[in-house]
PDB file of C-alpha atoms in Angstrom:
ATOM      1  CA  MET A  25      -0.058   0.014  -0.025  1.00  0.00           C
ATOM      2  CA  ARG A  26       1.086   3.523  -0.647  1.00  0.00           C
ATOM      3  CA  ALA A  27      -0.554   6.839   0.235  1.00  0.00           C
ATOM      4  CA  LEU A  28      -1.262   9.305  -2.526  1.00  0.00           C
ATOM      5  CA  ALA A  29       1.066  12.325  -2.784  1.00  0.00           C
ATOM      6  CA  MET A  30      -0.986  15.330  -2.164  1.00  0.00           C
ATOM      7  CA  GLY A  31       0.089  17.405  -5.100  1.00  0.00           C
ATOM      8  CA  ALA A  32      -1.784  19.267  -7.789  1.00  0.00           C
ATOM      9  CA  VAL A  33      -3.596  16.960 -10.178  1.00  0.00           C
ATOM     10  CA  MET A  34      -3.605  19.146 -13.374  1.00  0.00           C
ATOM     11  CA  VAL A  35      -6.764  18.023 -15.078  1.00  0.00           C
ATOM     12  CA  ASP A  36      -9.607  19.811 -16.829  1.00  0.00           C
ATOM     13  CA  ARG A  37     -12.613  18.222 -15.102  1.00  0.00           C
ATOM     14  CA  ALA A  38     -12.825  16.619 -11.704  1.00  0.00           C
ATOM     15  CA  LEU A  39     -15.981  15.035 -10.225  1.00  0.00           C
ATOM     16  CA  VAL A  40     -16.114  14.819  -6.449  1.00  0.00           C
ATOM     17  CA  MET A  41     -18.672  12.318  -4.961  1.00  0.00           C
ATOM     18  CA  GLY A  42     -19.210  12.763  -1.230  1.00  0.00           C
ATOM     19  CA  GLY A  43     -20.430  10.513   1.576  1.00  0.00           C
ATOM     20  CA  GLY A  44     -24.088  10.152   2.737  1.00  0.00           C
ATOM     21  CA  GLY A  45     -24.924   6.521   3.408  1.00  0.00           C
ATOM     22  CA  ILE A  46     -27.394   4.455   1.543  1.00  0.00           C
ATOM     23  CA  VAL A  47     -29.740   7.299   0.976  1.00  0.00           C
ATOM     24  CA  GLY A  48     -26.831   9.433  -0.322  1.00  0.00           C
ATOM     25  CA  ILE A  49     -25.946   6.787  -2.968  1.00  0.00           C
ATOM     26  CA  ALA A  50     -29.549   6.930  -4.265  1.00  0.00           C
ATOM     27  CA  TRP A  51     -29.596  10.781  -4.237  1.00  0.00           C
ATOM     28  CA  GLU A  52     -26.216  11.030  -5.992  1.00  0.00           C
ATOM     29  CA  THR A  53     -27.374   8.585  -8.644  1.00  0.00           C
ATOM     30  CA  GLY A  54     -30.478  10.723  -9.175  1.00  0.00           C
ATOM     31  CA  ILE A  55     -28.331  13.954  -9.329  1.00  0.00           C
ATOM     32  CA  LEU A  56     -26.130  12.400 -12.089  1.00  0.00           C
ATOM     33  CA  LYS A  57     -29.145  11.193 -14.080  1.00  0.00           C
ATOM     34  CA  GLY A  58     -30.692  14.529 -13.814  1.00  0.00           C
ATOM     35  CA  LEU A  59     -27.581  16.367 -15.022  1.00  0.00           C
ATOM     36  CA  LEU A  60     -27.295  13.964 -17.926  1.00  0.00           C
ATOM     37  CA  GLY A  61     -30.838  14.619 -18.853  1.00  0.00           C
ATOM     38  CA  GLY A  62     -30.015  18.394 -18.663  1.00  0.00           C
ATOM     39  CA  GLY A  63     -27.150  18.077 -21.064  1.00  0.00           C
ATOM     40  CA  VAL A  64     -24.177  17.591 -18.673  1.00  0.00           C
ATOM     41  CA  ASP A  65     -22.262  14.342 -18.851  1.00  0.00           C
ATOM     42  CA  PRO A  66     -20.550  13.607 -15.538  1.00  0.00           C
ATOM     43  CA  SER A  67     -18.628  10.716 -16.970  1.00  0.00           C
ATOM     44  CA  ALA A  68     -16.662  13.265 -19.022  1.00  0.00           C
ATOM     45  CA  ALA A  69     -14.594  13.808 -15.879  1.00  0.00           C
ATOM     46  CA  ASP A  70     -10.808  13.306 -16.209  1.00  0.00           C
ATOM     47  CA  LEU A  71     -10.619  12.586 -12.435  1.00  0.00           C
ATOM     48  CA  VAL A  72     -13.141  11.096 -10.054  1.00  0.00           C
ATOM     49  CA  ILE A  73     -12.834  11.295  -6.294  1.00  0.00           C
ATOM     50  CA  GLY A  74     -15.038   9.104  -4.150  1.00  0.00           C
ATOM     51  CA  THR A  75     -15.700   9.167  -0.395  1.00  0.00           C
ATOM     52  CA  SER A  76     -17.866   6.622   1.484  1.00  0.00           C
ATOM     53  CA  ALA A  77     -21.213   6.504  -0.490  1.00  0.00           C
ATOM     54  CA  GLY A  78     -19.427   8.556  -3.179  1.00  0.00           C
ATOM     55  CA  ALA A  79     -16.853   5.790  -3.574  1.00  0.00           C
ATOM     56  CA  THR A  80     -19.520   3.452  -4.892  1.00  0.00           C
ATOM     57  CA  VAL A  81     -21.088   5.992  -7.236  1.00  0.00           C
ATOM     58  CA  GLY A  82     -17.732   7.358  -8.155  1.00  0.00           C
ATOM     59  CA  ALA A  83     -16.451   3.968  -9.245  1.00  0.00           C
ATOM     60  CA  GLN A  84     -19.449   3.354 -11.283  1.00  0.00           C
ATOM     61  CA  VAL A  85     -19.198   6.677 -13.078  1.00  0.00           C
ATOM     62  CA  ALA A  86     -15.442   6.211 -13.751  1.00  0.00           C
ATOM     63  CA  ALA A  87     -16.287   2.773 -15.129  1.00  0.00           C
ATOM     64  CA  GLY A  88     -18.770   4.233 -17.615  1.00  0.00           C
ATOM     65  CA  ALA A  89     -21.869   2.647 -16.130  1.00  0.00           C
ATOM     66  CA  ASN A  90     -25.207   3.510 -17.653  1.00  0.00           C
ATOM     67  CA  PHE A  91     -26.914   6.106 -15.445  1.00  0.00           C
ATOM     68  CA  SER A  92     -30.434   4.818 -16.335  1.00  0.00           C
ATOM     69  CA  ASP A  93     -29.361   1.355 -15.156  1.00  0.00           C
ATOM     70  CA  LEU A  94     -27.949   2.739 -11.911  1.00  0.00           C
ATOM     71  CA  LEU A  95     -31.101   4.735 -11.242  1.00  0.00           C
ATOM     72  CA  ALA A  96     -33.274   1.561 -11.863  1.00  0.00           C
ATOM     73  CA  VAL A  97     -31.305  -0.154  -9.166  1.00  0.00           C
ATOM     74  CA  GLN A  98     -32.110   2.564  -6.627  1.00  0.00           C
ATOM     75  CA  LEU A  99     -35.753   2.494  -7.549  1.00  0.00           C
ATOM     76  CA  GLY A 100     -35.878  -1.332  -7.185  1.00  0.00           C
ATOM     77  CA  PRO A 101     -35.755  -3.551  -4.162  1.00  0.00           C
ATOM     78  CA  ILE A 102     -32.696  -3.440  -1.931  1.00  0.00           C
ATOM     79  CA  ASP A 103     -30.196  -6.263  -1.948  1.00  0.00           C
ATOM     80  CA  PRO A 104     -31.257  -8.576   1.009  1.00  0.00           C
ATOM     81  CA  ARG A 105     -27.544  -8.965   1.857  1.00  0.00           C
ATOM     82  CA  GLN A 106     -27.438  -5.128   2.534  1.00  0.00           C
ATOM     83  CA  THR A 107     -30.532  -5.372   4.903  1.00  0.00           C
ATOM     84  CA  GLN A 108     -29.018  -8.348   6.710  1.00  0.00           C
ATOM     85  CA  LEU A 109     -25.680  -6.749   7.200  1.00  0.00           C
ATOM     86  CA  LEU A 110     -27.321  -3.562   8.552  1.00  0.00           C
ATOM     87  CA  ALA A 111     -29.291  -5.523  10.946  1.00  0.00           C
ATOM     88  CA  GLU A 112     -26.292  -7.243  12.321  1.00  0.00           C
ATOM     89  CA  GLY A 113     -24.344  -4.033  12.811  1.00  0.00           C
ATOM     90  CA  ASP A 114     -23.379  -2.766  16.300  1.00  0.00           C
ATOM     91  CA  HIS A 115     -25.740   0.156  16.392  1.00  0.00           C
ATOM     92  CA  GLN A 116     -24.835   1.118  19.853  1.00  0.00           C
ATOM     93  CA  ALA A 117     -21.194   1.345  18.905  1.00  0.00           C
ATOM     94  CA  ALA A 118     -22.125   3.486  15.801  1.00  0.00           C
ATOM     95  CA  ALA A 119     -24.069   5.826  18.077  1.00  0.00           C
ATOM     96  CA  ALA A 120     -21.126   6.143  20.445  1.00  0.00           C
ATOM     97  CA  VAL A 121     -18.899   7.037  17.527  1.00  0.00           C
ATOM     98  CA  PHE A 122     -21.166   9.906  16.357  1.00  0.00           C
ATOM     99  CA  ALA A 123     -21.554  11.113  19.935  1.00  0.00           C
ATOM    100  CA  TYR A 124     -17.785  11.143  20.322  1.00  0.00           C
ATOM    101  CA  ILE A 125     -17.339  13.115  17.148  1.00  0.00           C
ATOM    102  CA  ALA A 126     -19.943  15.694  18.199  1.00  0.00           C
ATOM    103  CA  ALA A 127     -18.098  16.104  21.624  1.00  0.00           C
ATOM    104  CA  ALA A 128     -14.743  16.396  19.933  1.00  0.00           C
ATOM    105  CA  GLY A 129     -15.782  19.022  17.468  1.00  0.00           C
ATOM    106  CA  GLU A 130     -13.084  18.090  15.013  1.00  0.00           C
ATOM    107  CA  LEU A 131     -11.714  15.376  12.830  1.00  0.00           C
ATOM    108  CA  SER A 132      -8.082  15.468  13.581  1.00  0.00           C
ATOM    109  CA  GLN A 133      -5.825  12.419  13.107  1.00  0.00           C
ATOM    110  CA  SER A 134      -5.875  11.731  16.791  1.00  0.00           C
ATOM    111  CA  VAL A 135      -9.704  11.876  16.809  1.00  0.00           C
ATOM    112  CA  ARG A 136      -9.774   9.506  13.757  1.00  0.00           C
ATOM    113  CA  ALA A 137      -7.506   7.046  15.576  1.00  0.00           C
ATOM    114  CA  GLN A 138      -9.953   6.963  18.509  1.00  0.00           C
ATOM    115  CA  ILE A 139     -12.800   6.386  16.063  1.00  0.00           C
ATOM    116  CA  GLY A 140     -10.829   3.528  14.472  1.00  0.00           C
ATOM    117  CA  ALA A 141     -10.285   1.997  17.889  1.00  0.00           C
ATOM    118  CA  MET A 142     -14.069   2.151  18.422  1.00  0.00           C
ATOM    119  CA  ALA A 143     -14.601   0.542  15.004  1.00  0.00           C
ATOM    120  CA  LEU A 144     -12.168  -2.248  15.652  1.00  0.00           C
ATOM    121  CA  ALA A 145     -13.882  -3.081  18.949  1.00  0.00           C
ATOM    122  CA  ALA A 146     -17.429  -3.157  17.561  1.00  0.00           C
ATOM    123  CA  GLN A 147     -19.284  -6.470  16.972  1.00  0.00           C
ATOM    124  CA  THR A 148     -19.920  -6.298  13.201  1.00  0.00           C
ATOM    125  CA  PRO A 149     -20.593  -8.792  10.389  1.00  0.00           C
ATOM    126  CA  SER A 150     -17.656 -10.402   8.805  1.00  0.00           C
ATOM    127  CA  GLU A 151     -15.400  -8.639   6.264  1.00  0.00           C
ATOM    128  CA  ALA A 152     -15.829 -11.552   3.749  1.00  0.00           C
ATOM    129  CA  ARG A 153     -19.588 -11.021   3.719  1.00  0.00           C
ATOM    130  CA  ARG A 154     -19.311  -7.318   3.401  1.00  0.00           C
ATOM    131  CA  LEU A 155     -16.822  -7.561   0.528  1.00  0.00           C
ATOM    132  CA  GLU A 156     -18.920  -9.985  -1.310  1.00  0.00           C
ATOM    133  CA  MET A 157     -21.882  -7.558  -1.103  1.00  0.00           C
ATOM    134  CA  VAL A 158     -19.841  -4.580  -2.209  1.00  0.00           C
ATOM    135  CA  ASP A 159     -18.304  -6.510  -5.154  1.00  0.00           C
ATOM    136  CA  ALA A 160     -21.755  -7.559  -6.262  1.00  0.00           C
ATOM    137  CA  ARG A 161     -23.243  -4.114  -5.922  1.00  0.00           C
ATOM    138  CA  LEU A 162     -20.424  -2.563  -7.948  1.00  0.00           C
ATOM    139  CA  GLY A 163     -20.458  -5.040 -10.704  1.00  0.00           C
ATOM    140  CA  ILE A 164     -16.915  -3.833 -11.869  1.00  0.00           C
ATOM    141  CA  ALA A 165     -14.087  -6.269 -12.120  1.00  0.00           C
ATOM    142  CA  ASP A 166     -11.129  -3.908 -11.908  1.00  0.00           C
ATOM    143  CA  TRP A 167     -10.069  -0.274 -11.554  1.00  0.00           C
ATOM    144  CA  PRO A 168     -11.496   1.713 -14.483  1.00  0.00           C
ATOM    145  CA  PRO A 169      -9.374   3.590 -17.034  1.00  0.00           C
ATOM    146  CA  THR A 170     -10.465   7.013 -15.885  1.00  0.00           C
ATOM    147  CA  ARG A 171      -8.396   8.044 -12.830  1.00  0.00           C
ATOM    148  CA  LEU A 172     -10.269   7.254  -9.662  1.00  0.00           C
ATOM    149  CA  LEU A 173      -9.253   8.199  -6.113  1.00  0.00           C
ATOM    150  CA  ILE A 174     -10.890   6.596  -3.174  1.00  0.00           C
ATOM    151  CA  THR A 175     -10.413   7.865   0.331  1.00  0.00           C
ATOM    152  CA  SER A 176     -10.093   5.891   3.679  1.00  0.00           C
ATOM    153  CA  VAL A 177      -8.685   6.245   7.083  1.00  0.00           C
ATOM    154  CA  ASP A 178      -6.231   3.866   8.764  1.00  0.00           C
ATOM    155  CA  ALA A 179      -8.120   2.406  11.711  1.00  0.00           C
ATOM    156  CA  VAL A 180      -5.075   2.368  14.008  1.00  0.00           C
ATOM    157  CA  SER A 181      -3.047   5.488  13.168  1.00  0.00           C
ATOM    158  CA  GLY A 182      -5.972   7.631  11.957  1.00  0.00           C
ATOM    159  CA  ALA A 183      -3.947   8.577   8.950  1.00  0.00           C
ATOM    160  CA  PHE A 184      -5.625   9.585   5.644  1.00  0.00           C
ATOM    161  CA  VAL A 185      -4.987   7.053   2.962  1.00  0.00           C
ATOM    162  CA  VAL A 186      -6.147   7.329  -0.772  1.00  0.00           C
ATOM    163  CA  TRP A 187      -6.395   4.354  -3.054  1.00  0.00           C
ATOM    164  CA  GLU A 188      -6.010   4.302  -6.735  1.00  0.00           C
ATOM    165  CA  ARG A 189      -5.053   1.796  -9.473  1.00  0.00           C
ATOM    166  CA  GLY A 190      -1.735   0.234  -8.560  1.00  0.00           C
ATOM    167  CA  ALA A 191      -1.846   1.202  -4.788  1.00  0.00           C
ATOM    168  CA  GLY A 192      -2.284  -2.352  -3.514  1.00  0.00           C
ATOM    169  CA  ALA A 193      -6.074  -2.738  -3.085  1.00  0.00           C
ATOM    170  CA  THR A 194      -8.752  -4.260  -5.295  1.00  0.00           C
ATOM    171  CA  LEU A 195     -11.508  -1.885  -6.303  1.00  0.00           C
ATOM    172  CA  ALA A 196     -14.017  -3.762  -4.054  1.00  0.00           C
ATOM    173  CA  GLN A 197     -11.569  -3.489  -1.100  1.00  0.00           C
ATOM    174  CA  ALA A 198     -11.042   0.213  -1.609  1.00  0.00           C
ATOM    175  CA  VAL A 199     -14.763   0.985  -1.950  1.00  0.00           C
ATOM    176  CA  ALA A 200     -15.624  -1.325   1.161  1.00  0.00           C
ATOM    177  CA  ALA A 201     -12.929   0.488   3.192  1.00  0.00           C
ATOM    178  CA  SER A 202     -14.073   3.981   2.161  1.00  0.00           C
ATOM    179  CA  SER A 203     -17.627   3.168   3.193  1.00  0.00           C
ATOM    180  CA  ALA A 204     -16.906   1.039   6.316  1.00  0.00           C
ATOM    181  CA  VAL A 205     -19.065   3.106   8.820  1.00  0.00           C
ATOM    182  CA  PRO A 206     -17.629   2.365  12.187  1.00  0.00           C
ATOM    183  CA  GLY A 207     -19.958   0.115  14.174  1.00  0.00           C
ATOM    184  CA  LEU A 208     -22.159  -0.774  11.244  1.00  0.00           C
ATOM    185  CA  TYR A 209     -19.555  -2.386   8.992  1.00  0.00           C
ATOM    186  CA  PRO A 210     -16.250  -4.012   9.755  1.00  0.00           C
ATOM    187  CA  PRO A 211     -12.846  -2.257   9.041  1.00  0.00           C
ATOM    188  CA  VAL A 212     -11.440  -3.593   5.860  1.00  0.00           C
ATOM    189  CA  THR A 213      -8.036  -5.358   5.761  1.00  0.00           C
ATOM    190  CA  ILE A 214      -5.741  -4.422   2.958  1.00  0.00           C
ATOM    191  CA  ALA A 215      -2.243  -5.982   3.213  1.00  0.00           C
ATOM    192  CA  ASP A 216      -1.476  -5.863   6.999  1.00  0.00           C
ATOM    193  CA  ARG A 217      -3.568  -2.784   7.838  1.00  0.00           C
ATOM    194  CA  ARG A 218      -7.286  -2.102   8.440  1.00  0.00           C
ATOM    195  CA  TYR A 219      -9.247   0.934   7.214  1.00  0.00           C
ATOM    196  CA  ILE A 220     -12.414   2.731   7.918  1.00  0.00           C
ATOM    197  CA  ASP A 221     -14.820   5.177   6.234  1.00  0.00           C
ATOM    198  CA  GLY A 222     -12.949   8.008   4.416  1.00  0.00           C
ATOM    199  CA  GLY A 223     -15.861  10.365   5.449  1.00  0.00           C
ATOM    200  CA  PHE A 224     -14.310  10.520   8.932  1.00  0.00           C
ATOM    201  CA  ARG A 225     -11.556  12.624   7.460  1.00  0.00           C
ATOM    202  CA  SER A 226     -13.853  14.654   5.245  1.00  0.00           C
ATOM    203  CA  GLY A 227     -17.269  14.366   3.655  1.00  0.00           C
ATOM    204  CA  THR A 228     -15.787  15.019   0.267  1.00  0.00           C
ATOM    205  CA  SER A 229     -12.051  15.320   0.354  1.00  0.00           C
ATOM    206  CA  ALA A 230     -12.364  17.785  -2.530  1.00  0.00           C
ATOM    207  CA  ASP A 231      -8.890  19.091  -1.890  1.00  0.00           C
ATOM    208  CA  LEU A 232      -7.681  16.101  -3.776  1.00  0.00           C
ATOM    209  CA  ALA A 233      -8.953  17.992  -6.843  1.00  0.00           C
ATOM    210  CA  HIS A 234      -6.391  20.878  -6.224  1.00  0.00           C
ATOM    211  CA  GLY A 235      -5.119  21.926  -9.620  1.00  0.00           C
ATOM    212  CA  ALA A 236      -8.202  20.846 -11.612  1.00  0.00           C
ATOM    213  CA  LYS A 237      -9.776  23.548 -13.730  1.00  0.00           C
ATOM    214  CA  SER A 238     -13.396  22.635 -13.236  1.00  0.00           C
ATOM    215  CA  VAL A 239     -14.549  20.808 -10.151  1.00  0.00           C
ATOM    216  CA  LEU A 240     -18.141  19.486  -9.603  1.00  0.00           C
ATOM    217  CA  ILE A 241     -18.831  18.456  -5.974  1.00  0.00           C
ATOM    218  CA  VAL A 242     -21.838  16.329  -5.264  1.00  0.00           C
ATOM    219  CA  ALA A 243     -22.322  16.371  -1.427  1.00  0.00           C
ATOM    220  CA  PRO A 244     -25.166  14.627   0.292  1.00  0.00           C
ATOM    221  CA  ILE A 245     -23.762  16.017   3.487  1.00  0.00           C
ATOM    222  CA  GLY A 246     -23.220  19.649   2.487  1.00  0.00           C
ATOM    223  CA  ARG A 247     -22.730  22.771   4.549  1.00  0.00           C
ATOM    224  CA  GLY A 248     -24.465  21.888   7.720  1.00  0.00           C
ATOM    225  CA  ASN A 249     -26.915  19.608   5.925  1.00  0.00           C
ATOM    226  CA  LYS A 250     -27.027  16.523   8.221  1.00  0.00           C
ATOM    227  CA  GLY A 251     -23.403  17.114   8.926  1.00  0.00           C
ATOM    228  CA  THR A 252     -21.297  18.572  11.740  1.00  0.00           C
ATOM    229  CA  ALA A 253     -19.600  21.943  12.084  1.00  0.00           C
ATOM    230  CA  ALA A 254     -16.298  20.201  11.524  1.00  0.00           C
ATOM    231  CA  LEU A 255     -17.398  18.786   8.159  1.00  0.00           C
ATOM    232  CA  THR A 256     -18.765  22.165   7.131  1.00  0.00           C
ATOM    233  CA  ARG A 257     -15.477  23.915   7.931  1.00  0.00           C
ATOM    234  CA  GLN A 258     -13.614  21.102   6.115  1.00  0.00           C
ATOM    235  CA  LEU A 259     -15.697  21.443   2.969  1.00  0.00           C
ATOM    236  CA  ASP A 260     -15.351  25.304   2.965  1.00  0.00           C
ATOM    237  CA  GLY A 261     -11.662  24.946   3.312  1.00  0.00           C
ATOM    238  CA  GLU A 262     -11.443  22.459   0.513  1.00  0.00           C
ATOM    239  CA  ILE A 263     -13.440  24.668  -1.919  1.00  0.00           C
ATOM    240  CA  ALA A 264     -11.222  27.670  -1.013  1.00  0.00           C
ATOM    241  CA  GLU A 265      -8.065  25.656  -1.677  1.00  0.00           C
ATOM    242  CA  VAL A 266      -9.298  24.621  -5.077  1.00  0.00           C
ATOM    243  CA  GLU A 267     -10.379  28.066  -5.954  1.00  0.00           C
ATOM    244  CA  ALA A 268      -7.069  29.487  -4.792  1.00  0.00           C
ATOM    245  CA  ALA A 269      -5.333  27.303  -7.215  1.00  0.00           C
ATOM    246  CA  GLY A 270      -7.505  28.674 -10.101  1.00  0.00           C
ATOM    247  CA  GLY A 271     -10.252  26.144 -10.211  1.00  0.00           C
ATOM    248  CA  LYS A 272     -13.849  26.739 -10.632  1.00  0.00           C
ATOM    249  CA  VAL A 273     -16.206  24.953  -8.351  1.00  0.00           C
ATOM    250  CA  LEU A 274     -19.889  24.113  -8.356  1.00  0.00           C
ATOM    251  CA  LEU A 275     -21.136  22.510  -5.166  1.00  0.00           C
ATOM    252  CA  ILE A 276     -24.369  20.588  -5.373  1.00  0.00           C
ATOM    253  CA  GLU A 277     -25.858  19.900  -1.913  1.00  0.00           C
ATOM    254  CA  PRO A 278     -29.345  18.897  -1.105  1.00  0.00           C
ATOM    255  CA  ASP A 279     -32.060  21.401  -1.600  1.00  0.00           C
ATOM    256  CA  ALA A 280     -35.058  21.572   0.773  1.00  0.00           C
ATOM    257  CA  ALA A 281     -36.958  18.844  -1.140  1.00  0.00           C
ATOM    258  CA  SER A 282     -34.018  16.509  -1.238  1.00  0.00           C
ATOM    259  CA  LEU A 283     -33.509  16.884   2.517  1.00  0.00           C
ATOM    260  CA  GLU A 284     -37.111  16.157   3.136  1.00  0.00           C
ATOM    261  CA  ALA A 285     -36.763  13.029   0.955  1.00  0.00           C
ATOM    262  CA  PHE A 286     -33.681  11.917   2.911  1.00  0.00           C
ATOM    263  CA  GLY A 287     -35.705  11.488   6.107  1.00  0.00           C
ATOM    264  CA  PRO A 288     -33.878  11.302   9.521  1.00  0.00           C
ATOM    265  CA  ASN A 289     -31.649   8.300   8.734  1.00  0.00           C
ATOM    266  CA  LEU A 290     -29.126   8.273   5.882  1.00  0.00           C
ATOM    267  CA  MET A 291     -28.787   4.541   6.318  1.00  0.00           C
ATOM    268  CA  ASP A 292     -32.504   3.828   5.766  1.00  0.00           C
ATOM    269  CA  PRO A 293     -32.933   1.833   2.580  1.00  0.00           C
ATOM    270  CA  ASP A 294     -36.629   2.568   2.437  1.00  0.00           C
ATOM    271  CA  ARG A 295     -35.762   6.231   1.533  1.00  0.00           C
ATOM    272  CA  ARG A 296     -33.712   5.280  -1.584  1.00  0.00           C
ATOM    273  CA  ALA A 297     -36.487   5.728  -4.208  1.00  0.00           C
ATOM    274  CA  VAL A 298     -37.713   9.073  -2.943  1.00  0.00           C
ATOM    275  CA  ALA A 299     -34.215  10.309  -2.521  1.00  0.00           C
ATOM    276  CA  ALA A 300     -33.306   9.234  -6.015  1.00  0.00           C
ATOM    277  CA  ASP A 301     -36.394  10.923  -7.475  1.00  0.00           C
ATOM    278  CA  ALA A 302     -35.500  14.118  -5.554  1.00  0.00           C
ATOM    279  CA  GLY A 303     -31.988  13.964  -6.878  1.00  0.00           C
ATOM    280  CA  VAL A 304     -33.220  13.610 -10.495  1.00  0.00           C
ATOM    281  CA  ARG A 305     -35.341  16.706 -10.157  1.00  0.00           C
ATOM    282  CA  GLN A 306     -32.549  18.693  -8.475  1.00  0.00           C
ATOM    283  CA  GLY A 307     -30.038  17.634 -11.018  1.00  0.00           C
ATOM    284  CA  GLN A 308     -32.279  18.727 -13.879  1.00  0.00           C
ATOM    285  CA  ALA A 309     -32.832  21.995 -12.127  1.00  0.00           C
ATOM    286  CA  ILE A 310     -29.181  22.731 -11.671  1.00  0.00           C
ATOM    287  CA  ALA A 311     -27.966  21.480 -15.121  1.00  0.00           C
ATOM    288  CA  ALA A 312     -28.055  24.917 -16.755  1.00  0.00           C
ATOM    289  CA  GLU A 313     -25.507  26.205 -14.111  1.00  0.00           C
ATOM    290  CA  ALA A 314     -23.519  23.033 -14.335  1.00  0.00           C
ATOM    291  CA  ARG A 315     -23.171  23.398 -18.109  1.00  0.00           C
ATOM    292  CA  LYS A 316     -21.234  26.664 -17.526  1.00  0.00           C
ATOM    293  CA  LEU A 317     -18.662  24.570 -15.642  1.00  0.00           C
ATOM    294  CA  TRP A 318     -18.690  21.151 -17.533  1.00  0.00           C
ATOM    295  CA  THR A 319     -18.922  19.864 -21.057  1.00  0.00           C
ATOM    296  CA  ALA A 320     -22.338  19.653 -22.486  1.00  0.00           C
ATOM    297  CA  VAL A 321     -23.530  16.293 -24.000  1.00  0.00           C
ATOM    298  CA  PRO A 322     -23.850  16.744 -27.790  1.00  0.00           C
ATOM    299  CA  ALA A 323     -27.401  17.118 -28.984  1.00  0.00           C
TER     300      ALA A 323
END
């Protein structure tokens, strides 16, 4: 395993897909489908950055998946393996993690290390079962040709680790690690280390797009929307960093209708369809603005 060097990326278009649980995956999928219907092709990105829920959607975008097919999955029945895994999670441990974050008020490396310790101690389903489910959900055999960065956190040290092709993880391992919500899912073993959800460093890690000319951020957990003050500060800082380097940024975060569709629990699979539909509507509504930043789909 190797960590990504945090330098400028020098690409035209970067697509950043943020964390937001099962509901966030559905909403992000709807957003992308809505943008496509409005003349903006998200798969034209030169670089895709995925965190937690966004690791799944980002990998699918980078692999050139059909957005209509992805949306149909969100509108259909949930994989029963997902339901079973959620039922077997250590929900008390997960609640303790989020209470700890709220009390800490920050997501420093030392705080992340403590979160990792809590994740390692939680009673969760097996890694093998989770990886099997993630692999099936992705339906992608290998890292795609479009450059894809997937974020995670070392469960012991709290260090920020970014995965990409050639970094020592399979695509399923990287996605599973990036979305390993402490308490609900097991930390993921890659080589001799274990990793947890990249969203515990940042909901987006949009700073990885530093140097890109145009950056489209899709963030289910936006500025204060179902997030913490720490995540809001992190996102604001990341956007400022990209803009200071000359990049133009469009942040898509849930509007009022999307937030209502989300409901109170971002891990509630029953909210997927309404969240996806809300995403489609919001994506269509913002497509005209996005076209100023992105490349329009030929008529």
